Amino acid sequence: MKSYEVNFDGLVGPTHNYGGLSYGNVASQSNSQQSSSPKEAALQGLAKMKALMEMGFQQGVLAPQERPDVAALRRLGFSGTDAQVIERAAKEAMPLLVASCSASSMWVANAATVSPSADTADGRVHFTAANLNCKYHRSIEHPTTSRVLGAMFANQQHFAHHSALPAVAQFGDEGAANHTRFCREYGEAGVEFFVFGRSAFDNRYPAPQKYPARQTLEASQAVARLHGLREDGVVYAQQNPNVIDQGVFHNDVIAVGNGEVLFYHEDAFLETEQMLAELESKLARVGGKFQSVCVPRSAVTVDDAVRSYLFNSQLLSRPDGSMLLIVPQECQANERVWAYLQSLTSSGGLIREVKVFDLKQSMQNGGGPACLRLRVALNETELAAVNPGVIMTPPLYGSLTAWVEKHYRDRLSESDLADPQLLLECRTALDELTQILKLGAVYPFQIN
Ligand code: SUG
């Protein structure tokens, strides 16, 4: 049976702004308070989806969330009408209003961890929504994420949904941003690679000194258990704490994998040799031949990687077996990174082509091409069971572009977030979106 990797991209929500909310994420910190363009951000994301669809890849779309999250503000003690809740939060606790307005759900690599049916004990595709509990503004995403994923993959015979892990730091889980899968064919059993930043219960693992390690070993192990993964189909590796302290807040900022290939920076991991050997032998068990491409620090420094997001690229398989790298334009702007990419694609290796995308609006908050997509490997039968409303097609691209043009603001700055009109605009837009994507009622304002 045919199988595919389907990329579901997060549609940028109408409140996209630069809140400076993510300590440890250099871009989010340095662009704090700048004014944003939600319209441009959403159109940039849609242009990437369209381009991949036109290149022949399977492409889907994941809906944004209801923001401002009035219900979250109510849980923090603000009361009155919705407009009063926003007005009071703006007056008494602006950082909380900013957090409740974040469009951070666009980075859907953090929405969930997904295990394809070929890897799981019950032969279903398993999803665990990420609790994202390291940052308050992201910790409020998972209930809606679960409802949206449930509406997209609404078939119990093929899809199993798990709620987020307990919302405490010991089970900090950031989803697929710290998870990669290696396989020969997408429909065959593979090796799931979980990268953690620290251990919550075992102090033999070193932790970063400056910035938080968002993913724990214990969270990754819990996800592997929930999904029914075989021990010999899983590899755990620790991220190098020193790179977390240099701004590598997720593993997908320093490594990316696809098929049988891991593309990574020399400084990405601890115990790298042991990890590579384990990946090689476990992939061999299922008939695969593991290959790795290590980018030396002499060619690209960790700082170059963090600024350019070289590794936050999408590594895609083409029909002839070669691979294509989708990179943000910041890679072109960095001389060393661009020179490295030229030498990589002309070296006769598997990665033959690089395509550059303008994702500046998202990049300024630390979200590159790979952050914007959730990968779901599906066989033909499973793909046919996905809600067809969320699969990208030329007409859907047209509808979504028109929808963005109609509802999104060109500019947004912090003071605009207190405007009660913004809440109405967002709800009107999202109500229409659930009809376009045929999701049914998934937002709090539609349910309560
Ligand atoms: O969690 N930025 C996100 C970026 C997530 C990128 N995802 C992956 N690497 N997979 C984060 O730090 C910034 C929001 C703000 O500051 O307004 C933010 O949430």
CSV table of C-alpha atoms and ligand atoms in Angstrom, one decimal:
chain,number,residue,atom,x,y,z
A,1,MET,CA,0.0,0.0,0.0
A,2,LYS,CA,1.2,3.5,-0.8
A,3,SER,CA,2.2,5.7,2.2
A,4,TYR,CA,3.0,9.4,2.6
A,5,GLU,CA,4.4,12.0,4.9
A,6,VAL,CA,1.7,14.6,5.1
A,7,ASN,CA,2.7,18.0,6.4
A,8,PHE,CA,0.0,19.8,8.2
A,9,ASP,CA,1.0,23.5,8.5
A,10,GLY,CA,-0.3,25.8,11.2
A,11,LEU,CA,-2.4,28.6,9.8
A,12,VAL,CA,-1.2,31.8,11.5
A,13,GLY,CA,-3.9,33.3,13.7
A,14,PRO,CA,-5.3,36.9,13.4
A,15,THR,CA,-3.5,38.0,16.7
A,16,HIS,CA,0.0,37.2,15.6
A,17,ASN,CA,2.2,39.6,17.6
A,18,TYR,CA,5.7,39.9,19.1
A,19,GLY,CA,5.1,39.5,22.9
A,20,GLY,CA,8.6,38.6,23.9
A,21,LEU,CA,7.1,35.7,25.7
A,22,SER,CA,9.7,32.9,25.3
A,23,TYR,CA,12.7,33.2,27.5
A,24,GLY,CA,15.4,31.1,25.9
A,25,ASN,CA,14.2,31.7,22.4
A,26,VAL,CA,16.5,34.4,21.1
A,27,ALA,CA,14.3,35.7,18.3
A,28,SER,CA,11.2,36.1,20.5
A,29,GLN,CA,13.3,38.0,23.1
A,30,SER,CA,15.0,40.3,20.6
A,31,ASN,CA,11.8,41.2,18.6
A,32,SER,CA,9.7,41.9,21.6
A,33,GLN,CA,7.3,44.8,21.2
A,34,GLN,CA,7.9,45.3,17.5
A,35,SER,CA,4.7,45.7,15.6
A,36,SER,CA,3.6,42.7,13.6
A,37,SER,CA,1.6,42.0,10.4
A,38,PRO,CA,-0.8,39.1,11.0
A,39,LYS,CA,-2.0,39.3,7.4
A,40,GLU,CA,1.6,39.1,6.0
A,41,ALA,CA,2.4,36.3,8.4
A,42,ALA,CA,-0.6,34.2,7.4
A,43,LEU,CA,0.0,34.8,3.7
A,44,GLN,CA,3.7,33.8,4.0
A,45,GLY,CA,2.6,30.5,5.6
A,46,LEU,CA,0.0,29.8,3.0
A,47,ALA,CA,2.5,30.5,0.2
A,48,LYS,CA,4.7,27.8,1.7
A,49,MET,CA,1.8,25.3,1.8
A,50,LYS,CA,0.8,26.1,-1.8
A,51,ALA,CA,4.4,25.7,-3.0
A,52,LEU,CA,4.7,22.3,-1.4
A,53,MET,CA,1.4,21.2,-2.7
A,54,GLU,CA,2.4,22.3,-6.2
A,55,MET,CA,5.7,20.3,-5.9
A,56,GLY,CA,3.6,17.2,-5.4
A,57,PHE,CA,3.8,16.8,-1.6
A,58,GLN,CA,0.8,16.0,0.5
A,59,GLN,CA,-0.1,19.1,2.4
A,60,GLY,CA,-2.7,19.8,5.0
A,61,VAL,CA,-3.6,22.7,7.3
A,62,LEU,CA,-4.1,23.0,11.0
A,63,ALA,CA,-6.5,25.7,12.3
A,64,PRO,CA,-5.3,28.5,14.7
A,65,GLN,CA,-6.8,29.0,18.2
A,66,GLU,CA,-9.3,31.4,19.7
A,67,ARG,CA,-7.4,34.5,20.9
A,68,PRO,CA,-7.6,36.5,23.1
A,69,ASP,CA,-8.3,33.5,25.2
A,70,VAL,CA,-11.0,35.1,27.4
A,71,ALA,CA,-11.6,31.8,29.3
A,72,ALA,CA,-8.0,31.6,30.3
A,73,LEU,CA,-8.2,35.2,31.6
A,74,ARG,CA,-11.3,34.3,33.6
A,75,ARG,CA,-9.4,31.4,35.2
A,76,LEU,CA,-6.9,34.0,36.4
A,77,GLY,CA,-9.6,36.0,38.1
A,78,PHE,CA,-10.8,38.6,35.6
A,79,SER,CA,-14.5,38.8,35.4
A,80,GLY,CA,-17.4,40.7,33.8
A,81,THR,CA,-18.4,40.7,30.1
A,82,ASP,CA,-15.8,39.5,27.6
A,83,ALA,CA,-14.9,43.1,26.8
A,84,GLN,CA,-14.6,43.9,30.5
A,85,VAL,CA,-12.3,40.9,31.1
A,86,ILE,CA,-10.0,42.2,28.4
A,87,GLU,CA,-10.2,45.8,29.6
A,88,ARG,CA,-9.3,44.8,33.2
A,89,ALA,CA,-6.5,42.5,32.1
A,90,ALA,CA,-5.1,45.4,30.0
A,91,LYS,CA,-5.2,47.7,33.0
A,92,GLU,CA,-4.1,45.4,35.7
A,93,ALA,CA,-1.9,42.8,34.1
A,94,MET,CA,-0.8,43.5,30.6
A,95,PRO,CA,1.6,40.6,30.4
A,96,LEU,CA,-1.3,38.2,31.0
A,97,LEU,CA,-3.3,39.8,28.2
A,98,VAL,CA,-0.4,39.6,25.9
A,99,ALA,CA,0.0,35.9,26.7
A,100,SER,CA,-3.6,35.2,26.2
A,101,CYS,CA,-3.4,36.8,22.7
A,102,SER,CA,-0.4,34.9,21.4
A,103,ALA,CA,-0.8,33.2,18.1
A,104,SER,CA,1.8,30.7,19.1
A,105,SER,CA,-0.4,27.7,18.1
A,106,MET,CA,0.9,28.4,14.5
A,107,TRP,CA,4.1,26.4,15.5
A,108,VAL,CA,2.3,23.1,15.1
A,109,ALA,CA,5.5,21.1,15.4
A,110,ASN,CA,4.7,21.7,19.1
A,111,ALA,CA,1.1,20.7,18.9
A,112,ALA,CA,1.6,17.0,19.4
A,113,THR,CA,3.8,13.9,19.0
A,114,VAL,CA,2.6,11.6,16.3
A,115,SER,CA,3.4,7.9,15.8
A,116,PRO,CA,2.4,6.2,12.6
A,117,SER,CA,0.4,3.0,12.6
A,118,ALA,CA,3.4,0.9,11.5
A,119,ASP,CA,5.1,1.6,14.8
A,120,THR,CA,2.3,1.2,17.3
A,121,ALA,CA,1.1,-1.9,19.2
A,122,ASP,CA,-2.6,-1.5,18.1
A,123,GLY,CA,-1.8,-0.5,14.5
A,124,ARG,CA,-3.4,2.9,14.8
A,125,VAL,CA,-1.9,6.4,14.3
A,126,HIS,CA,-1.3,7.8,17.8
A,127,PHE,CA,-1.4,11.5,18.7
A,128,THR,CA,-0.4,13.0,22.1
A,129,ALA,CA,-1.1,16.7,22.4
A,130,ALA,CA,1.8,18.5,24.0
A,131,ASN,CA,1.3,20.2,27.3
A,132,LEU,CA,3.8,22.9,26.4
A,133,ASN,CA,3.9,23.7,30.1
A,134,CYS,CA,7.3,25.6,30.1
A,135,LYS,CA,5.6,28.8,28.9
A,136,TYR,CA,2.2,30.0,30.2
A,137,HIS,CA,1.1,31.3,26.8
A,138,ARG,CA,1.8,27.9,25.2
A,139,SER,CA,0.4,25.8,28.1
A,140,ILE,CA,-3.1,27.0,27.2
A,141,GLU,CA,-3.0,25.6,23.7
A,142,HIS,CA,-3.5,21.9,24.3
A,143,PRO,CA,-7.3,21.6,25.0
A,144,THR,CA,-8.1,23.3,21.7
A,145,THR,CA,-5.3,21.5,19.9
A,146,SER,CA,-6.9,18.2,21.1
A,147,ARG,CA,-10.3,19.2,19.8
A,148,VAL,CA,-8.9,20.4,16.4
A,149,LEU,CA,-6.8,17.2,16.0
A,150,GLY,CA,-9.9,15.2,17.0
A,151,ALA,CA,-11.9,16.9,14.2
A,152,MET,CA,-9.2,16.4,11.6
A,153,PHE,CA,-8.5,12.7,12.5
A,154,ALA,CA,-12.0,11.7,13.5
A,155,ASN,CA,-11.9,8.0,13.0
A,156,GLN,CA,-11.4,5.7,15.9
A,157,GLN,CA,-10.5,2.7,13.8
A,158,HIS,CA,-7.4,4.5,12.4
A,159,PHE,CA,-6.6,7.3,14.9
A,160,ALA,CA,-6.0,7.3,18.7
A,161,HIS,CA,-5.9,10.5,20.6
A,162,HIS,CA,-4.2,11.0,24.0
A,163,SER,CA,-4.6,14.1,26.1
A,164,ALA,CA,-1.6,16.1,27.1
A,165,LEU,CA,0.7,14.7,29.9
A,166,PRO,CA,0.3,16.0,33.4
A,167,ALA,CA,0.9,19.8,33.3
A,168,VAL,CA,4.0,19.9,35.6
A,169,ALA,CA,7.6,20.7,34.8
A,170,GLN,CA,8.6,17.1,35.4
A,171,PHE,CA,6.6,16.1,32.3
A,172,GLY,CA,7.4,19.1,30.1
A,173,ASP,CA,6.5,18.0,26.6
A,174,GLU,CA,7.0,20.1,23.4
A,175,GLY,CA,5.7,17.5,20.9
A,176,ALA,CA,7.2,16.7,17.6
A,177,ALA,CA,9.8,19.5,17.8
A,178,ASN,CA,11.9,17.0,19.8
A,179,HIS,CA,10.8,13.9,17.9
A,180,THR,CA,12.0,12.5,14.6
A,181,ARG,CA,11.2,9.2,12.9
A,182,PHE,CA,13.5,7.2,10.7
A,183,CYS,CA,12.3,4.6,8.3
A,184,ARG,CA,12.8,3.1,4.9
A,185,GLU,CA,9.3,3.8,3.6
A,186,TYR,CA,6.7,5.9,5.5
A,187,GLY,CA,4.3,2.9,5.8
A,188,GLU,CA,7.0,0.5,7.2
A,189,ALA,CA,8.0,0.2,10.8
A,190,GLY,CA,10.6,2.8,11.8
A,191,VAL,CA,12.7,4.1,14.7
A,192,GLU,CA,11.3,6.9,16.7
A,193,PHE,CA,13.9,9.3,18.0
A,194,PHE,CA,13.1,11.3,21.1
A,195,VAL,CA,15.4,14.1,22.2
A,196,PHE,CA,15.1,15.5,25.7
A,197,GLY,CA,16.7,18.5,27.4
A,198,ARG,CA,16.9,17.2,31.0
A,199,SER,CA,15.7,14.4,33.3
A,200,ALA,CA,13.2,15.3,36.0
A,201,PHE,CA,14.0,12.4,38.3
A,202,ASP,CA,17.6,11.4,37.5
A,203,ASN,CA,20.3,14.0,38.3
A,204,ARG,CA,23.0,12.1,36.4
A,205,TYR,CA,21.8,13.9,33.3
A,206,PRO,CA,23.3,17.4,33.1
A,207,ALA,CA,20.9,20.4,32.7
A,208,PRO,CA,21.5,23.8,31.0
A,209,GLN,CA,22.6,26.6,33.3
A,210,LYS,CA,20.9,29.6,31.8
A,211,TYR,CA,17.9,28.7,29.7
A,212,PRO,CA,15.2,26.2,30.5
A,213,ALA,CA,15.3,22.7,29.0
A,214,ARG,CA,11.6,22.3,27.9
A,215,GLN,CA,11.5,18.6,27.2
A,216,THR,CA,12.1,16.0,29.9
A,217,LEU,CA,13.2,12.4,29.4
A,218,GLU,CA,10.2,11.2,31.5
A,219,ALA,CA,7.8,13.0,29.2
A,220,SER,CA,9.3,11.4,26.1
A,221,GLN,CA,9.1,8.0,27.7
A,222,ALA,CA,5.5,8.5,28.7
A,223,VAL,CA,4.6,9.4,25.1
A,224,ALA,CA,6.4,6.3,23.8
A,225,ARG,CA,4.4,4.1,26.3
A,226,LEU,CA,1.1,5.8,25.4
A,227,HIS,CA,1.7,5.1,21.8
A,228,GLY,CA,2.6,1.5,22.3
A,229,LEU,CA,6.1,1.7,20.8
A,230,ARG,CA,8.5,-1.2,20.9
A,231,GLU,CA,11.6,-0.7,22.9
A,232,ASP,CA,13.8,-1.7,20.0
A,233,GLY,CA,11.9,0.9,17.8
A,234,VAL,CA,12.8,3.8,20.1
A,235,VAL,CA,16.0,5.8,20.7
A,236,TYR,CA,16.4,8.5,23.4
A,237,ALA,CA,19.1,11.1,23.2
A,238,GLN,CA,20.0,14.1,25.3
A,239,GLN,CA,20.4,17.5,23.8
A,240,ASN,CA,23.7,19.2,24.6
A,241,PRO,CA,22.8,21.5,27.5
A,242,ASN,CA,25.4,24.0,26.2
A,243,VAL,CA,23.4,24.6,23.0
A,244,ILE,CA,20.2,25.1,24.9
A,245,ASP,CA,22.1,27.9,26.7
A,246,GLN,CA,22.9,29.4,23.3
A,247,GLY,CA,19.2,29.5,22.2
A,248,VAL,CA,18.5,26.0,20.9
A,249,PHE,CA,15.2,25.7,22.8
A,250,HIS,CA,14.0,22.7,20.8
A,251,ASN,CA,15.9,20.0,19.0
A,252,ASP,CA,14.5,21.0,15.7
A,253,VAL,CA,16.6,24.2,15.9
A,254,ILE,CA,19.8,22.0,15.6
A,255,ALA,CA,18.8,18.8,13.8
A,256,VAL,CA,16.2,17.4,11.3
A,257,GLY,CA,15.6,13.9,10.1
A,258,ASN,CA,13.6,12.2,7.4
A,259,GLY,CA,13.6,8.7,5.8
A,260,GLU,CA,17.0,7.2,6.7
A,261,VAL,CA,18.8,10.5,7.1
A,262,LEU,CA,19.7,12.6,10.1
A,263,PHE,CA,21.0,16.1,9.3
A,264,TYR,CA,22.5,17.6,12.5
A,265,HIS,CA,25.0,20.0,14.0
A,266,GLU,CA,28.2,18.6,15.5
A,267,ASP,CA,27.3,20.1,18.9
A,268,ALA,CA,23.6,19.1,18.9
A,269,PHE,CA,23.8,16.1,21.3
A,270,LEU,CA,25.6,14.5,24.2
A,271,GLU,CA,27.1,11.0,23.6
A,272,THR,CA,26.7,11.4,19.8
A,273,GLU,CA,28.7,8.4,18.7
A,274,GLN,CA,26.7,6.0,21.0
A,275,MET,CA,23.4,7.6,19.8
A,276,LEU,CA,24.4,7.2,16.1
A,277,ALA,CA,25.3,3.6,16.6
A,278,GLU,CA,22.0,2.9,18.3
A,279,LEU,CA,20.1,4.5,15.5
A,280,GLU,CA,22.0,2.5,13.0
A,281,SER,CA,21.4,-0.8,14.6
A,282,LYS,CA,17.8,-0.2,15.4
A,283,LEU,CA,17.0,1.0,11.9
A,284,ALA,CA,18.9,-2.0,10.5
A,285,ARG,CA,16.5,-4.3,12.5
A,286,VAL,CA,13.6,-3.0,10.3
A,287,GLY,CA,15.7,-3.2,7.1
A,288,GLY,CA,16.8,0.4,6.9
A,289,LYS,CA,20.3,1.9,6.4
A,290,PHE,CA,20.8,4.8,8.6
A,291,GLN,CA,22.8,7.8,7.2
A,292,SER,CA,23.9,10.9,9.0
A,293,VAL,CA,25.1,14.3,7.7
A,294,CYS,CA,27.0,16.2,10.4
A,295,VAL,CA,27.5,19.9,10.0
A,296,PRO,CA,30.9,20.8,11.6
A,297,ARG,CA,31.1,23.8,13.8
A,298,SER,CA,34.1,24.9,11.7
A,299,ALA,CA,31.6,25.5,8.8
A,300,VAL,CA,28.5,26.7,10.7
A,301,THR,CA,28.6,27.8,14.4
A,302,VAL,CA,25.8,27.2,16.8
A,303,ASP,CA,25.2,30.9,16.7
A,304,ASP,CA,24.8,30.7,12.9
A,305,ALA,CA,22.4,27.8,13.3
A,306,VAL,CA,20.3,29.8,15.8
A,307,ARG,CA,20.2,33.0,13.7
A,308,SER,CA,19.7,31.3,10.3
A,309,TYR,CA,17.5,28.3,11.4
A,310,LEU,CA,19.4,26.1,9.0
A,311,PHE,CA,18.3,23.0,10.8
A,312,ASN,CA,14.7,24.2,11.2
A,313,SER,CA,14.3,23.2,7.6
A,314,GLN,CA,12.0,20.6,6.1
A,315,LEU,CA,13.9,17.7,4.7
A,316,LEU,CA,11.6,16.1,2.1
A,317,SER,CA,11.9,13.0,0.0
A,318,ARG,CA,11.5,13.3,-3.7
A,319,PRO,CA,10.2,10.5,-5.9
A,320,ASP,CA,13.7,9.7,-7.2
A,321,GLY,CA,14.9,9.0,-3.6
A,322,SER,CA,16.9,12.3,-3.4
A,323,MET,CA,16.0,14.9,-0.8
A,324,LEU,CA,15.1,18.6,-0.8
A,325,LEU,CA,15.7,21.1,1.9
A,326,ILE,CA,13.1,23.9,2.5
A,327,VAL,CA,14.9,26.7,4.3
A,328,PRO,CA,14.0,30.2,5.5
A,329,GLN,CA,15.6,33.1,3.7
A,330,GLU,CA,17.7,33.9,6.8
A,331,CYS,CA,19.9,31.0,5.6
A,332,GLN,CA,20.7,32.9,2.4
A,333,ALA,CA,21.5,36.0,4.4
A,334,ASN,CA,24.2,34.2,6.4
A,335,GLU,CA,27.3,33.8,4.3
A,336,ARG,CA,28.7,30.7,6.1
A,337,VAL,CA,25.4,28.9,6.1
A,338,TRP,CA,24.7,29.7,2.4
A,339,ALA,CA,28.2,28.6,1.4
A,340,TYR,CA,27.7,25.4,3.4
A,341,LEU,CA,24.4,24.7,1.6
A,342,GLN,CA,26.0,25.3,-1.8
A,343,SER,CA,28.7,22.7,-1.0
A,344,LEU,CA,26.2,20.3,0.5
A,345,THR,CA,23.9,20.2,-2.6
A,346,SER,CA,26.8,20.0,-5.0
A,347,SER,CA,28.7,17.2,-3.1
A,348,GLY,CA,26.8,14.3,-4.8
A,349,GLY,CA,25.1,13.3,-1.5
A,350,LEU,CA,21.4,12.7,-1.0
A,351,ILE,CA,20.4,16.3,-0.3
A,352,ARG,CA,20.4,17.8,-3.8
A,353,GLU,CA,18.3,20.9,-3.7
A,354,VAL,CA,17.5,23.9,-1.4
A,355,LYS,CA,14.4,26.0,-1.7
A,356,VAL,CA,14.2,29.3,0.1
A,357,PHE,CA,11.0,30.8,1.7
A,358,ASP,CA,10.2,34.1,3.2
A,359,LEU,CA,8.7,33.4,6.6
A,360,LYS,CA,10.1,36.5,8.3
A,361,GLN,CA,6.9,37.2,10.3
A,362,SER,CA,7.1,33.8,12.0
A,363,MET,CA,10.9,33.7,12.1
A,364,GLN,CA,11.0,36.9,14.2
A,365,ASN,CA,9.3,34.8,16.9
A,366,GLY,CA,11.6,31.9,16.5
A,367,GLY,CA,9.5,29.8,14.2
A,368,GLY,CA,11.0,28.5,10.9
A,369,PRO,CA,9.7,26.1,8.2
A,370,ALA,CA,9.9,23.0,10.4
A,371,CYS,CA,8.2,24.7,13.4
A,372,LEU,CA,5.2,25.5,11.2
A,373,ARG,CA,4.4,21.9,10.2
A,374,LEU,CA,3.3,18.7,12.0
A,375,ARG,CA,4.3,15.6,10.1
A,376,VAL,CA,1.9,12.7,10.0
A,377,ALA,CA,2.9,9.6,8.1
A,378,LEU,CA,-0.2,7.9,6.7
A,379,ASN,CA,-1.0,5.0,4.4
A,380,GLU,CA,-3.6,5.4,1.7
A,381,THR,CA,-6.4,4.1,3.8
A,382,GLU,CA,-5.6,6.4,6.7
A,383,LEU,CA,-5.2,9.4,4.4
A,384,ALA,CA,-8.7,8.6,3.0
A,385,ALA,CA,-10.0,8.7,6.6
A,386,VAL,CA,-8.7,12.2,7.3
A,387,ASN,CA,-11.3,15.0,7.3
A,388,PRO,CA,-11.0,16.1,3.6
A,389,GLY,CA,-11.7,19.7,4.6
A,390,VAL,CA,-8.1,20.1,5.9
A,391,ILE,CA,-6.2,18.8,2.9
A,392,MET,CA,-4.7,21.6,0.9
A,393,THR,CA,-6.0,21.9,-2.7
A,394,PRO,CA,-5.9,24.9,-5.1
A,395,PRO,CA,-9.5,25.8,-4.2
A,396,LEU,CA,-8.8,25.6,-0.5
A,397,TYR,CA,-5.7,27.8,-0.9
A,398,GLY,CA,-7.9,30.3,-2.7
A,399,SER,CA,-10.6,30.3,0.0
A,400,LEU,CA,-8.0,30.6,2.8
A,401,THR,CA,-6.2,33.5,1.1
A,402,ALA,CA,-9.5,35.3,0.6
A,403,TRP,CA,-10.4,34.6,4.2
A,404,VAL,CA,-7.1,36.1,5.4
A,405,GLU,CA,-7.5,39.2,3.2
A,406,LYS,CA,-11.0,39.7,4.5
A,407,HIS,CA,-10.4,39.3,8.2
A,408,TYR,CA,-6.7,40.0,9.1
A,409,ARG,CA,-5.2,43.3,10.1
A,410,ASP,CA,-2.2,44.6,8.3
A,411,ARG,CA,-0.6,45.8,11.5
A,412,LEU,CA,-0.8,44.9,15.2
A,413,SER,CA,1.0,46.3,18.2
A,414,GLU,CA,0.6,45.7,21.9
A,415,SER,CA,-1.9,48.5,22.5
A,416,ASP,CA,-4.2,46.9,19.8
A,417,LEU,CA,-4.6,43.8,21.9
A,418,ALA,CA,-6.8,45.6,24.4
A,419,ASP,CA,-9.2,46.6,21.7
A,420,PRO,CA,-12.5,44.6,22.3
A,421,GLN,CA,-13.1,44.8,18.6
A,422,LEU,CA,-10.2,42.5,18.0
A,423,LEU,CA,-11.9,39.7,19.9
A,424,LEU,CA,-15.0,40.1,17.8
A,425,GLU,CA,-13.0,40.2,14.6
A,426,CYS,CA,-11.2,37.0,15.6
A,427,ARG,CA,-14.3,35.1,16.5
A,428,THR,CA,-16.0,36.1,13.3
A,429,ALA,CA,-13.0,34.9,11.3
A,430,LEU,CA,-12.7,31.6,13.2
A,431,ASP,CA,-16.4,30.8,12.9
A,432,GLU,CA,-16.1,31.2,9.2
A,433,LEU,CA,-12.8,29.2,9.2
A,434,THR,CA,-14.4,26.2,10.9
A,435,GLN,CA,-16.9,26.1,8.0
A,436,ILE,CA,-14.2,26.4,5.4
A,437,LEU,CA,-12.2,23.5,7.0
A,438,LYS,CA,-15.4,21.6,7.9
A,439,LEU,CA,-14.2,21.2,11.5
A,440,GLY,CA,-17.5,21.6,13.4
A,441,ALA,CA,-17.4,23.5,16.7
A,442,VAL,CA,-13.9,23.4,18.2
A,443,TYR,CA,-13.5,26.8,19.8
A,444,PRO,CA,-14.5,27.7,23.3
A,445,PHE,CA,-16.8,30.5,22.0
A,446,GLN,CA,-18.6,27.9,19.8
A,447,ILE,CA,-19.0,25.4,22.6
A,448,ASN,CA,-19.8,27.4,25.7
B,1,SUG,O1,7.6,28.2,21.8
B,1,SUG,N1,7.7,31.3,20.1
B,1,SUG,C1,7.7,29.8,20.0
B,1,SUG,C2,8.4,29.3,18.8
B,1,SUG,C3,8.2,27.8,18.6
B,1,SUG,C4,9.1,27.3,17.6
B,1,SUG,N2,8.8,25.9,17.4
B,1,SUG,C5,9.8,25.0,17.1
B,1,SUG,N3,11.0,25.2,17.2
B,1,SUG,N4,9.3,23.8,16.8
B,1,SUG,C6,8.2,29.2,21.3
B,1,SUG,O2,9.2,29.7,21.9
B,1,SUG,C7,7.1,33.5,20.9
B,1,SUG,C8,5.9,34.2,21.2
B,1,SUG,C9,6.1,35.7,21.5
B,1,SUG,O3,7.2,36.0,22.0
B,1,SUG,O4,5.2,36.5,21.1
B,1,SUG,C10,6.9,32.0,20.8
B,1,SUG,O5,6.1,31.5,21.5
